[in-house]
Amino acid sequence: DADVTQTPRNRITKTGKRIMLECSQTKGHDRMYWYRQDPGLGLRLIYYSFDVKDINKGEISDGYSVSRQAQAKFSLSLESAIPNQTALYFCATSEGGKKMPQHFGDGTRLSIL
Amino acid sequence: AQTVTQSQPEMSVQEAETVTLSCTYDTSESDYYLFWYKQPPSRQMILVIRQEAYKQQNATENRFSVNFQKAAKSFSLKISDSQLGDAAMYFCAYQGGSNYKLTFGKGTLLTVNP
């Protein structure tokens, strides 16, 4: 079983719809992250959370919101999807400490028509 | 803000040969960590190797090794005895700062020719 699970794996939806991407982990890590990957741009940080009561904006948070429902769950919402939010979205987790690597889920490919 | 630059959008190598992927970064911090991640067509992000900035010794993981030049802010990845399964997008990433976030380069697409 995957340590970091993202659902759905793929999603096609229409402009204006509300969408939630979910991430759960069994690694027991406190820190969770949401990234967006666009071709030619690498991965960019949307939001991150160091514990259930700690939520922080990343470099591209506009148009997104998050919820940390439990230590193991971190969801990303698009309140009103627009086509330029079409991308591959990754959730990642890590232990505390600067040197701890991040462990990624398999990604959600989101297409907004 | 930290930046990570991968100057080679694409590289190719013959099977069993050696290839080096380049990465440079910009930072004013002294304590940070550097990573190489591999993304095969399956789109998973797989940690390949990591380097701690305070360690002078270059990290090695089997066929993968790095050349870390702290003064030059350079962190290249060498893949020896390349295999078909090494074909993937490779991302260099910097981790530091108070929030420990990863800053990624734009990636290098590696093709391995049989």
JSON list of C-alpha atoms in Angstrom, two decimals:
[
{"chain": "A", "resi": 1, "resn": "ASP", "atom": "CA", "xyz": [0.00, 0.00, 0.00]},
{"chain": "A", "resi": 2, "resn": "ALA", "atom": "CA", "xyz": [1.15, 3.50, -0.82]},
{"chain": "A", "resi": 3, "resn": "ASP", "atom": "CA", "xyz": [2.35, 5.63, 2.09]},
{"chain": "A", "resi": 4, "resn": "VAL", "atom": "CA", "xyz": [0.96, 8.81, 0.53]},
{"chain": "A", "resi": 5, "resn": "THR", "atom": "CA", "xyz": [-2.35, 8.35, -1.27]},
{"chain": "A", "resi": 6, "resn": "GLN", "atom": "CA", "xyz": [-3.95, 10.92, -3.52]},
{"chain": "A", "resi": 7, "resn": "THR", "atom": "CA", "xyz": [-7.50, 10.75, -4.82]},
{"chain": "A", "resi": 8, "resn": "PRO", "atom": "CA", "xyz": [-8.67, 10.96, -7.50]},
{"chain": "A", "resi": 9, "resn": "ARG", "atom": "CA", "xyz": [-5.83, 9.91, -9.79]},
{"chain": "A", "resi": 10, "resn": "ASN", "atom": "CA", "xyz": [-7.37, 11.75, -12.74]},
{"chain": "A", "resi": 11, "resn": "ARG", "atom": "CA", "xyz": [-10.21, 14.24, -12.96]},
{"chain": "A", "resi": 12, "resn": "ILE", "atom": "CA", "xyz": [-11.85, 16.11, -15.79]},
{"chain": "A", "resi": 13, "resn": "THR", "atom": "CA", "xyz": [-14.24, 18.87, -14.89]},
{"chain": "A", "resi": 14, "resn": "LYS", "atom": "CA", "xyz": [-15.75, 22.10, -16.16]},
{"chain": "A", "resi": 15, "resn": "THR", "atom": "CA", "xyz": [-14.94, 25.73, -15.54]},
{"chain": "A", "resi": 16, "resn": "GLY", "atom": "CA", "xyz": [-16.65, 27.09, -12.45]},
{"chain": "A", "resi": 17, "resn": "LYS", "atom": "CA", "xyz": [-16.99, 23.78, -10.63]},
{"chain": "A", "resi": 18, "resn": "ARG", "atom": "CA", "xyz": [-15.76, 23.26, -7.09]},
{"chain": "A", "resi": 19, "resn": "ILE", "atom": "CA", "xyz": [-13.17, 20.51, -6.84]},
{"chain": "A", "resi": 20, "resn": "MET", "atom": "CA", "xyz": [-11.49, 18.83, -3.90]},
{"chain": "A", "resi": 21, "resn": "LEU", "atom": "CA", "xyz": [-8.32, 16.81, -4.15]},
{"chain": "A", "resi": 22, "resn": "GLU", "atom": "CA", "xyz": [-7.56, 14.59, -1.21]},
{"chain": "A", "resi": 23, "resn": "CYS", "atom": "CA", "xyz": [-4.35, 13.36, 0.30]},
{"chain": "A", "resi": 24, "resn": "SER", "atom": "CA", "xyz": [-3.88, 10.87, 3.11]},
{"chain": "A", "resi": 25, "resn": "GLN", "atom": "CA", "xyz": [-0.72, 9.39, 4.56]},
{"chain": "A", "resi": 26, "resn": "THR", "atom": "CA", "xyz": [0.24, 6.48, 6.74]},
{"chain": "A", "resi": 27, "resn": "LYS", "atom": "CA", "xyz": [3.80, 7.64, 7.39]},
{"chain": "A", "resi": 28, "resn": "GLY", "atom": "CA", "xyz": [2.96, 9.49, 10.59]},
{"chain": "A", "resi": 29, "resn": "HIS", "atom": "CA", "xyz": [4.58, 12.68, 9.29]},
{"chain": "A", "resi": 30, "resn": "ASP", "atom": "CA", "xyz": [3.56, 16.03, 10.70]},
{"chain": "A", "resi": 31, "resn": "ARG", "atom": "CA", "xyz": [4.33, 18.07, 7.60]},
{"chain": "A", "resi": 32, "resn": "MET", "atom": "CA", "xyz": [2.24, 18.01, 4.46]},
{"chain": "A", "resi": 33, "resn": "TYR", "atom": "CA", "xyz": [2.51, 19.95, 1.22]},
{"chain": "A", "resi": 34, "resn": "TRP", "atom": "CA", "xyz": [0.59, 20.58, -1.99]},
{"chain": "A", "resi": 35, "resn": "TYR", "atom": "CA", "xyz": [2.46, 21.24, -5.23]},
{"chain": "A", "resi": 36, "resn": "ARG", "atom": "CA", "xyz": [1.42, 21.95, -8.76]},
{"chain": "A", "resi": 37, "resn": "GLN", "atom": "CA", "xyz": [3.44, 20.75, -11.77]},
{"chain": "A", "resi": 38, "resn": "ASP", "atom": "CA", "xyz": [3.17, 22.41, -15.16]},
{"chain": "A", "resi": 39, "resn": "PRO", "atom": "CA", "xyz": [5.22, 21.42, -18.21]},
{"chain": "A", "resi": 40, "resn": "GLY", "atom": "CA", "xyz": [8.48, 23.35, -18.33]},
{"chain": "A", "resi": 41, "resn": "LEU", "atom": "CA", "xyz": [7.96, 24.91, -14.90]},
{"chain": "A", "resi": 42, "resn": "GLY", "atom": "CA", "xyz": [8.83, 22.16, -12.46]},
{"chain": "A", "resi": 43, "resn": "LEU", "atom": "CA", "xyz": [6.88, 21.89, -9.22]},
{"chain": "A", "resi": 44, "resn": "ARG", "atom": "CA", "xyz": [5.62, 24.92, -7.37]},
{"chain": "A", "resi": 45, "resn": "LEU", "atom": "CA", "xyz": [4.35, 25.05, -3.80]},
{"chain": "A", "resi": 46, "resn": "ILE", "atom": "CA", "xyz": [0.68, 25.91, -3.27]},
{"chain": "A", "resi": 47, "resn": "TYR", "atom": "CA", "xyz": [0.18, 25.39, 0.48]},
{"chain": "A", "resi": 48, "resn": "TYR", "atom": "CA", "xyz": [1.92, 23.63, 3.32]},
{"chain": "A", "resi": 49, "resn": "SER", "atom": "CA", "xyz": [1.05, 22.57, 6.85]},
{"chain": "A", "resi": 50, "resn": "PHE", "atom": "CA", "xyz": [3.37, 21.73, 9.73]},
{"chain": "A", "resi": 51, "resn": "ASP", "atom": "CA", "xyz": [0.60, 20.38, 11.94]},
{"chain": "A", "resi": 52, "resn": "VAL", "atom": "CA", "xyz": [-3.18, 20.33, 12.17]},
{"chain": "A", "resi": 53, "resn": "LYS", "atom": "CA", "xyz": [-3.39, 23.92, 13.39]},
{"chain": "A", "resi": 54, "resn": "ASP", "atom": "CA", "xyz": [-0.74, 25.34, 11.09]},
{"chain": "A", "resi": 55, "resn": "ILE", "atom": "CA", "xyz": [-1.53, 26.26, 7.47]},
{"chain": "A", "resi": 56, "resn": "ASN", "atom": "CA", "xyz": [0.72, 28.40, 5.30]},
{"chain": "A", "resi": 57, "resn": "LYS", "atom": "CA", "xyz": [0.52, 29.81, 1.81]},
{"chain": "A", "resi": 58, "resn": "GLY", "atom": "CA", "xyz": [3.11, 28.85, -0.75]},
{"chain": "A", "resi": 59, "resn": "GLU", "atom": "CA", "xyz": [4.17, 30.77, -3.81]},
{"chain": "A", "resi": 60, "resn": "ILE", "atom": "CA", "xyz": [1.01, 30.20, -5.87]},
{"chain": "A", "resi": 61, "resn": "SER", "atom": "CA", "xyz": [-1.92, 29.99, -3.41]},
{"chain": "A", "resi": 62, "resn": "ASP", "atom": "CA", "xyz": [-4.36, 32.28, -5.23]},
{"chain": "A", "resi": 63, "resn": "GLY", "atom": "CA", "xyz": [-7.46, 30.39, -6.31]},
{"chain": "A", "resi": 64, "resn": "TYR", "atom": "CA", "xyz": [-6.81, 27.51, -3.90]},
{"chain": "A", "resi": 65, "resn": "SER", "atom": "CA", "xyz": [-7.68, 26.65, -0.32]},
{"chain": "A", "resi": 66, "resn": "VAL", "atom": "CA", "xyz": [-6.71, 23.76, 1.94]},
{"chain": "A", "resi": 67, "resn": "SER", "atom": "CA", "xyz": [-7.95, 21.91, 4.96]},
{"chain": "A", "resi": 68, "resn": "ARG", "atom": "CA", "xyz": [-5.92, 19.80, 7.37]},
{"chain": "A", "resi": 69, "resn": "GLN", "atom": "CA", "xyz": [-8.61, 17.56, 8.80]},
{"chain": "A", "resi": 70, "resn": "ALA", "atom": "CA", "xyz": [-6.23, 15.38, 10.79]},
{"chain": "A", "resi": 71, "resn": "GLN", "atom": "CA", "xyz": [-2.54, 14.68, 10.99]},
{"chain": "A", "resi": 72, "resn": "ALA", "atom": "CA", "xyz": [-2.94, 12.17, 8.20]},
{"chain": "A", "resi": 73, "resn": "LYS", "atom": "CA", "xyz": [-5.23, 14.15, 5.88]},
{"chain": "A", "resi": 74, "resn": "PHE", "atom": "CA", "xyz": [-4.67, 17.29, 3.86]},
{"chain": "A", "resi": 75, "resn": "SER", "atom": "CA", "xyz": [-7.08, 18.32, 1.13]},
{"chain": "A", "resi": 76, "resn": "LEU", "atom": "CA", "xyz": [-6.80, 20.94, -1.59]},
{"chain": "A", "resi": 77, "resn": "SER", "atom": "CA", "xyz": [-9.84, 22.76, -2.96]},
{"chain": "A", "resi": 78, "resn": "LEU", "atom": "CA", "xyz": [-10.45, 24.80, -6.05]},
{"chain": "A", "resi": 79, "resn": "GLU", "atom": "CA", "xyz": [-13.54, 26.85, -5.24]},
{"chain": "A", "resi": 80, "resn": "SER", "atom": "CA", "xyz": [-14.29, 27.81, -8.83]},
{"chain": "A", "resi": 81, "resn": "ALA", "atom": "CA", "xyz": [-12.04, 26.01, -11.25]},
{"chain": "A", "resi": 82, "resn": "ILE", "atom": "CA", "xyz": [-10.60, 27.79, -14.27]},
{"chain": "A", "resi": 83, "resn": "PRO", "atom": "CA", "xyz": [-8.76, 26.29, -17.26]},
{"chain": "A", "resi": 84, "resn": "ASN", "atom": "CA", "xyz": [-5.32, 27.59, -16.26]},
{"chain": "A", "resi": 85, "resn": "GLN", "atom": "CA", "xyz": [-5.55, 25.43, -13.15]},
{"chain": "A", "resi": 86, "resn": "THR", "atom": "CA", "xyz": [-5.19, 22.42, -15.41]},
{"chain": "A", "resi": 87, "resn": "ALA", "atom": "CA", "xyz": [-2.07, 20.69, -14.09]},
{"chain": "A", "resi": 88, "resn": "LEU", "atom": "CA", "xyz": [-0.62, 17.72, -12.26]},
{"chain": "A", "resi": 89, "resn": "TYR", "atom": "CA", "xyz": [-1.03, 18.12, -8.50]},
{"chain": "A", "resi": 90, "resn": "PHE", "atom": "CA", "xyz": [1.18, 16.44, -5.94]},
{"chain": "A", "resi": 91, "resn": "CYS", "atom": "CA", "xyz": [0.83, 15.96, -2.23]},
{"chain": "A", "resi": 92, "resn": "ALA", "atom": "CA", "xyz": [3.99, 15.37, -0.20]},
{"chain": "A", "resi": 93, "resn": "THR", "atom": "CA", "xyz": [4.84, 14.67, 3.43]},
{"chain": "A", "resi": 94, "resn": "SER", "atom": "CA", "xyz": [7.93, 14.92, 5.56]},
{"chain": "A", "resi": 95, "resn": "GLU", "atom": "CA", "xyz": [9.13, 14.51, 9.09]},
{"chain": "A", "resi": 96, "resn": "GLY", "atom": "CA", "xyz": [10.18, 17.58, 11.01]},
{"chain": "A", "resi": 97, "resn": "GLY", "atom": "CA", "xyz": [13.68, 18.87, 10.48]},
{"chain": "A", "resi": 98, "resn": "LYS", "atom": "CA", "xyz": [15.36, 20.63, 7.63]},
{"chain": "A", "resi": 99, "resn": "LYS", "atom": "CA", "xyz": [17.16, 17.64, 6.21]},
{"chain": "A", "resi": 100, "resn": "MET", "atom": "CA", "xyz": [14.17, 15.36, 6.01]},
{"chain": "A", "resi": 101, "resn": "PRO", "atom": "CA", "xyz": [13.22, 14.60, 2.40]},
{"chain": "A", "resi": 102, "resn": "GLN", "atom": "CA", "xyz": [9.69, 14.93, 1.18]},
{"chain": "A", "resi": 103, "resn": "HIS", "atom": "CA", "xyz": [7.79, 11.85, 0.08]},
{"chain": "A", "resi": 104, "resn": "PHE", "atom": "CA", "xyz": [5.33, 12.29, -2.75]},
{"chain": "A", "resi": 105, "resn": "GLY", "atom": "CA", "xyz": [2.02, 10.75, -3.69]},
{"chain": "A", "resi": 106, "resn": "ASP", "atom": "CA", "xyz": [1.38, 9.58, -7.23]},
{"chain": "A", "resi": 107, "resn": "GLY", "atom": "CA", "xyz": [-0.27, 12.83, -8.26]},
{"chain": "A", "resi": 108, "resn": "THR", "atom": "CA", "xyz": [-3.70, 13.90, -9.47]},
{"chain": "A", "resi": 109, "resn": "ARG", "atom": "CA", "xyz": [-3.97, 14.95, -13.09]},
{"chain": "A", "resi": 110, "resn": "LEU", "atom": "CA", "xyz": [-6.66, 17.62, -13.25]},
{"chain": "A", "resi": 111, "resn": "SER", "atom": "CA", "xyz": [-8.12, 18.91, -16.50]},
{"chain": "A", "resi": 112, "resn": "ILE", "atom": "CA", "xyz": [-10.51, 21.84, -16.51]},
{"chain": "A", "resi": 113, "resn": "LEU", "atom": "CA", "xyz": [-12.48, 22.40, -19.68]},
{"chain": "B", "resi": 1, "resn": "ALA", "atom": "CA", "xyz": [14.50, 33.85, -2.47]},
{"chain": "B", "resi": 2, "resn": "GLN", "atom": "CA", "xyz": [16.27, 30.73, -3.52]},
{"chain": "B", "resi": 3, "resn": "THR", "atom": "CA", "xyz": [16.38, 29.75, -7.17]},
{"chain": "B", "resi": 4, "resn": "VAL", "atom": "CA", "xyz": [17.37, 26.50, -8.81]},
{"chain": "B", "resi": 5, "resn": "THR", "atom": "CA", "xyz": [18.51, 26.36, -12.43]},
{"chain": "B", "resi": 6, "resn": "GLN", "atom": "CA", "xyz": [18.77, 23.30, -14.62]},
{"chain": "B", "resi": 7, "resn": "SER", "atom": "CA", "xyz": [20.30, 24.51, -17.85]},
{"chain": "B", "resi": 8, "resn": "GLN", "atom": "CA", "xyz": [19.77, 21.31, -19.85]},
{"chain": "B", "resi": 9, "resn": "PRO", "atom": "CA", "xyz": [16.10, 20.82, -20.80]},
{"chain": "B", "resi": 10, "resn": "GLU", "atom": "CA", "xyz": [16.98, 17.51, -22.47]},
{"chain": "B", "resi": 11, "resn": "MET", "atom": "CA", "xyz": [19.86, 15.07, -22.43]},
{"chain": "B", "resi": 12, "resn": "SER", "atom": "CA", "xyz": [20.48, 11.70, -24.01]},
{"chain": "B", "resi": 13, "resn": "VAL", "atom": "CA", "xyz": [22.88, 8.88, -23.23]},
{"chain": "B", "resi": 14, "resn": "GLN", "atom": "CA", "xyz": [23.70, 5.48, -24.64]},
{"chain": "B", "resi": 15, "resn": "GLU", "atom": "CA", "xyz": [22.90, 2.50, -22.50]},
{"chain": "B", "resi": 16, "resn": "ALA", "atom": "CA", "xyz": [25.86, 1.58, -20.25]},
{"chain": "B", "resi": 17, "resn": "GLU", "atom": "CA", "xyz": [27.44, 5.01, -20.68]},
{"chain": "B", "resi": 18, "resn": "THR", "atom": "CA", "xyz": [27.76, 7.81, -18.12]},
{"chain": "B", "resi": 19, "resn": "VAL", "atom": "CA", "xyz": [25.84, 11.05, -18.14]},
{"chain": "B", "resi": 20, "resn": "THR", "atom": "CA", "xyz": [25.98, 14.17, -15.98]},
{"chain": "B", "resi": 21, "resn": "LEU", "atom": "CA", "xyz": [23.02, 16.43, -15.33]},
{"chain": "B", "resi": 22, "resn": "SER", "atom": "CA", "xyz": [23.75, 19.99, -14.23]},
{"chain": "B", "resi": 23, "resn": "CYS", "atom": "CA", "xyz": [22.15, 22.07, -11.51]},
{"chain": "B", "resi": 24, "resn": "THR", "atom": "CA", "xyz": [23.05, 25.42, -10.03]},
{"chain": "B", "resi": 25, "resn": "TYR", "atom": "CA", "xyz": [21.32, 27.28, -7.24]},
{"chain": "B", "resi": 26, "resn": "ASP", "atom": "CA", "xyz": [21.34, 30.65, -5.61]},
{"chain": "B", "resi": 27, "resn": "THR", "atom": "CA", "xyz": [21.09, 31.15, -1.86]},
{"chain": "B", "resi": 28, "resn": "SER", "atom": "CA", "xyz": [22.42, 33.26, 0.96]},
{"chain": "B", "resi": 29, "resn": "GLU", "atom": "CA", "xyz": [21.94, 30.48, 3.51]},
{"chain": "B", "resi": 30, "resn": "SER", "atom": "CA", "xyz": [24.72, 28.32, 4.87]},
{"chain": "B", "resi": 31, "resn": "ASP", "atom": "CA", "xyz": [22.58, 25.42, 6.09]},
{"chain": "B", "resi": 32, "resn": "TYR", "atom": "CA", "xyz": [20.52, 23.71, 3.44]},
{"chain": "B", "resi": 33, "resn": "TYR", "atom": "CA", "xyz": [19.95, 20.45, 1.65]},
{"chain": "B", "resi": 34, "resn": "LEU", "atom": "CA", "xyz": [19.94, 19.49, -1.99]},
{"chain": "B", "resi": 35, "resn": "PHE", "atom": "CA", "xyz": [18.07, 16.67, -3.67]},
{"chain": "B", "resi": 36, "resn": "TRP", "atom": "CA", "xyz": [17.67, 15.00, -7.01]},
{"chain": "B", "resi": 37, "resn": "TYR", "atom": "CA", "xyz": [14.24, 13.55, -7.77]},
{"chain": "B", "resi": 38, "resn": "LYS", "atom": "CA", "xyz": [13.39, 11.30, -10.69]},
{"chain": "B", "resi": 39, "resn": "GLN", "atom": "CA", "xyz": [10.01, 11.35, -12.41]},
{"chain": "B", "resi": 40, "resn": "PRO", "atom": "CA", "xyz": [9.50, 8.43, -14.81]},
{"chain": "B", "resi": 41, "resn": "PRO", "atom": "CA", "xyz": [6.55, 8.30, -17.24]},
{"chain": "B", "resi": 42, "resn": "SER", "atom": "CA", "xyz": [4.50, 6.79, -14.42]},
{"chain": "B", "resi": 43, "resn": "ARG", "atom": "CA", "xyz": [4.72, 10.36, -12.96]},
{"chain": "B", "resi": 44, "resn": "GLN", "atom": "CA", "xyz": [5.82, 9.29, -9.49]},
{"chain": "B", "resi": 45, "resn": "MET", "atom": "CA", "xyz": [8.38, 11.57, -7.81]},
{"chain": "B", "resi": 46, "resn": "ILE", "atom": "CA", "xyz": [11.19, 9.35, -6.59]},
{"chain": "B", "resi": 47, "resn": "LEU", "atom": "CA", "xyz": [14.03, 10.54, -4.40]},
{"chain": "B", "resi": 48, "resn": "VAL", "atom": "CA", "xyz": [17.32, 9.62, -6.03]},
{"chain": "B", "resi": 49, "resn": "ILE", "atom": "CA", "xyz": [19.96, 11.19, -3.81]},
{"chain": "B", "resi": 50, "resn": "ARG", "atom": "CA", "xyz": [20.48, 13.96, -1.27]},
{"chain": "B", "resi": 51, "resn": "GLN", "atom": "CA", "xyz": [23.36, 16.11, -0.13]},
{"chain": "B", "resi": 52, "resn": "GLU", "atom": "CA", "xyz": [23.78, 18.05, 3.09]},
{"chain": "B", "resi": 53, "resn": "ALA", "atom": "CA", "xyz": [25.47, 21.38, 2.47]},
{"chain": "B", "resi": 54, "resn": "TYR", "atom": "CA", "xyz": [27.70, 21.13, 5.51]},
{"chain": "B", "resi": 55, "resn": "LYS", "atom": "CA", "xyz": [29.19, 17.85, 4.30]},
{"chain": "B", "resi": 56, "resn": "GLN", "atom": "CA", "xyz": [32.09, 18.15, 1.89]},
{"chain": "B", "resi": 57, "resn": "GLN", "atom": "CA", "xyz": [31.92, 14.52, 0.86]},
{"chain": "B", "resi": 58, "resn": "ASN", "atom": "CA", "xyz": [29.84, 13.93, -2.24]},
{"chain": "B", "resi": 59, "resn": "ALA", "atom": "CA", "xyz": [26.83, 11.67, -1.78]},
{"chain": "B", "resi": 60, "resn": "THR", "atom": "CA", "xyz": [26.65, 8.35, -3.61]},
{"chain": "B", "resi": 61, "resn": "GLU", "atom": "CA", "xyz": [23.81, 5.89, -4.09]},
{"chain": "B", "resi": 62, "resn": "ASN", "atom": "CA", "xyz": [24.80, 2.90, -6.19]},
{"chain": "B", "resi": 63, "resn": "ARG", "atom": "CA", "xyz": [25.15, 4.16, -9.79]},
{"chain": "B", "resi": 64, "resn": "PHE", "atom": "CA", "xyz": [24.15, 7.71, -8.83]},
{"chain": "B", "resi": 65, "resn": "SER", "atom": "CA", "xyz": [26.59, 10.23, -7.43]},
{"chain": "B", "resi": 66, "resn": "VAL", "atom": "CA", "xyz": [26.77, 13.98, -7.10]},
{"chain": "B", "resi": 67, "resn": "ASN", "atom": "CA", "xyz": [29.46, 16.57, -7.58]},
{"chain": "B", "resi": 68, "resn": "PHE", "atom": "CA", "xyz": [28.71, 19.20, -4.96]},
{"chain": "B", "resi": 69, "resn": "GLN", "atom": "CA", "xyz": [30.65, 22.44, -5.29]},
{"chain": "B", "resi": 70, "resn": "LYS", "atom": "CA", "xyz": [29.40, 24.66, -2.48]},
{"chain": "B", "resi": 71, "resn": "ALA", "atom": "CA", "xyz": [31.39, 27.76, -3.37]},
{"chain": "B", "resi": 72, "resn": "ALA", "atom": "CA", "xyz": [30.22, 27.56, -6.96]},
{"chain": "B", "resi": 73, "resn": "LYS", "atom": "CA", "xyz": [26.68, 26.64, -5.85]},
{"chain": "B", "resi": 74, "resn": "SER", "atom": "CA", "xyz": [26.69, 23.70, -8.19]},
{"chain": "B", "resi": 75, "resn": "PHE", "atom": "CA", "xyz": [25.12, 20.28, -7.64]},
{"chain": "B", "resi": 76, "resn": "SER", "atom": "CA", "xyz": [25.40, 17.95, -10.62]},
{"chain": "B", "resi": 77, "resn": "LEU", "atom": "CA", "xyz": [24.14, 14.37, -10.83]},
{"chain": "B", "resi": 78, "resn": "LYS", "atom": "CA", "xyz": [26.23, 11.65, -12.46]},
{"chain": "B", "resi": 79, "resn": "ILE", "atom": "CA", "xyz": [24.57, 8.45, -13.60]},
{"chain": "B", "resi": 80, "resn": "SER", "atom": "CA", "xyz": [27.00, 5.65, -14.35]},
{"chain": "B", "resi": 81, "resn": "ASP", "atom": "CA", "xyz": [26.28, 2.55, -16.42]},
{"chain": "B", "resi": 82, "resn": "SER", "atom": "CA", "xyz": [23.01, 4.07, -17.63]},
{"chain": "B", "resi": 83, "resn": "GLN", "atom": "CA", "xyz": [20.06, 1.73, -17.93]},
{"chain": "B", "resi": 84, "resn": "LEU", "atom": "CA", "xyz": [16.86, 1.97, -19.92]},
{"chain": "B", "resi": 85, "resn": "GLY", "atom": "CA", "xyz": [14.96, 2.37, -16.68]},
{"chain": "B", "resi": 86, "resn": "ASP", "atom": "CA", "xyz": [16.87, 5.56, -15.93]},
{"chain": "B", "resi": 87, "resn": "ALA", "atom": "CA", "xyz": [14.92, 7.36, -18.65]},
{"chain": "B", "resi": 88, "resn": "ALA", "atom": "CA", "xyz": [12.90, 10.01, -16.86]},
{"chain": "B", "resi": 89, "resn": "MET", "atom": "CA", "xyz": [12.59, 13.67, -15.99]},
{"chain": "B", "resi": 90, "resn": "TYR", "atom": "CA", "xyz": [15.12, 14.62, -13.33]},
{"chain": "B", "resi": 91, "resn": "PHE", "atom": "CA", "xyz": [14.52, 17.49, -10.95]},
{"chain": "B", "resi": 92, "resn": "CYS", "atom": "CA", "xyz": [17.09, 19.22, -8.80]},
{"chain": "B", "resi": 93, "resn": "ALA", "atom": "CA", "xyz": [15.65, 20.69, -5.60]},
{"chain": "B", "resi": 94, "resn": "TYR", "atom": "CA", "xyz": [16.84, 22.94, -2.79]},
{"chain": "B", "resi": 95, "resn": "GLN", "atom": "CA", "xyz": [15.49, 22.68, 0.75]},
{"chain": "B", "resi": 96, "resn": "GLY", "atom": "CA", "xyz": [16.19, 25.34, 3.33]},
{"chain": "B", "resi": 97, "resn": "GLY", "atom": "CA", "xyz": [14.87, 28.41, 5.02]},
{"chain": "B", "resi": 98, "resn": "SER", "atom": "CA", "xyz": [12.63, 28.61, 8.05]},
{"chain": "B", "resi": 99, "resn": "ASN", "atom": "CA", "xyz": [9.82, 26.65, 6.38]},
{"chain": "B", "resi": 100, "resn": "TYR", "atom": "CA", "xyz": [11.98, 23.93, 4.83]},
{"chain": "B", "resi": 101, "resn": "LYS", "atom": "CA", "xyz": [10.12, 24.14, 1.56]},
{"chain": "B", "resi": 102, "resn": "LEU", "atom": "CA", "xyz": [11.50, 22.61, -1.58]},
{"chain": "B", "resi": 103, "resn": "THR", "atom": "CA", "xyz": [12.37, 24.82, -4.51]},
{"chain": "B", "resi": 104, "resn": "PHE", "atom": "CA", "xyz": [12.58, 22.87, -7.74]},
{"chain": "B", "resi": 105, "resn": "GLY", "atom": "CA", "xyz": [14.40, 23.42, -10.98]},
{"chain": "B", "resi": 106, "resn": "LYS", "atom": "CA", "xyz": [12.47, 23.06, -14.21]},
{"chain": "B", "resi": 107, "resn": "GLY", "atom": "CA", "xyz": [13.80, 19.59, -14.89]},
{"chain": "B", "resi": 108, "resn": "THR", "atom": "CA", "xyz": [15.99, 17.73, -17.38]},
{"chain": "B", "resi": 109, "resn": "LEU", "atom": "CA", "xyz": [14.43, 15.05, -19.56]},
{"chain": "B", "resi": 110, "resn": "LEU", "atom": "CA", "xyz": [16.86, 12.15, -19.88]},
{"chain": "B", "resi": 111, "resn": "THR", "atom": "CA", "xyz": [16.56, 9.72, -22.76]},
{"chain": "B", "resi": 112, "resn": "VAL", "atom": "CA", "xyz": [18.51, 6.44, -22.69]},
{"chain": "B", "resi": 113, "resn": "ASN", "atom": "CA", "xyz": [19.22, 4.93, -26.09]},
{"chain": "B", "resi": 114, "resn": "PRO", "atom": "CA", "xyz": [19.65, 1.17, -26.44]}
]
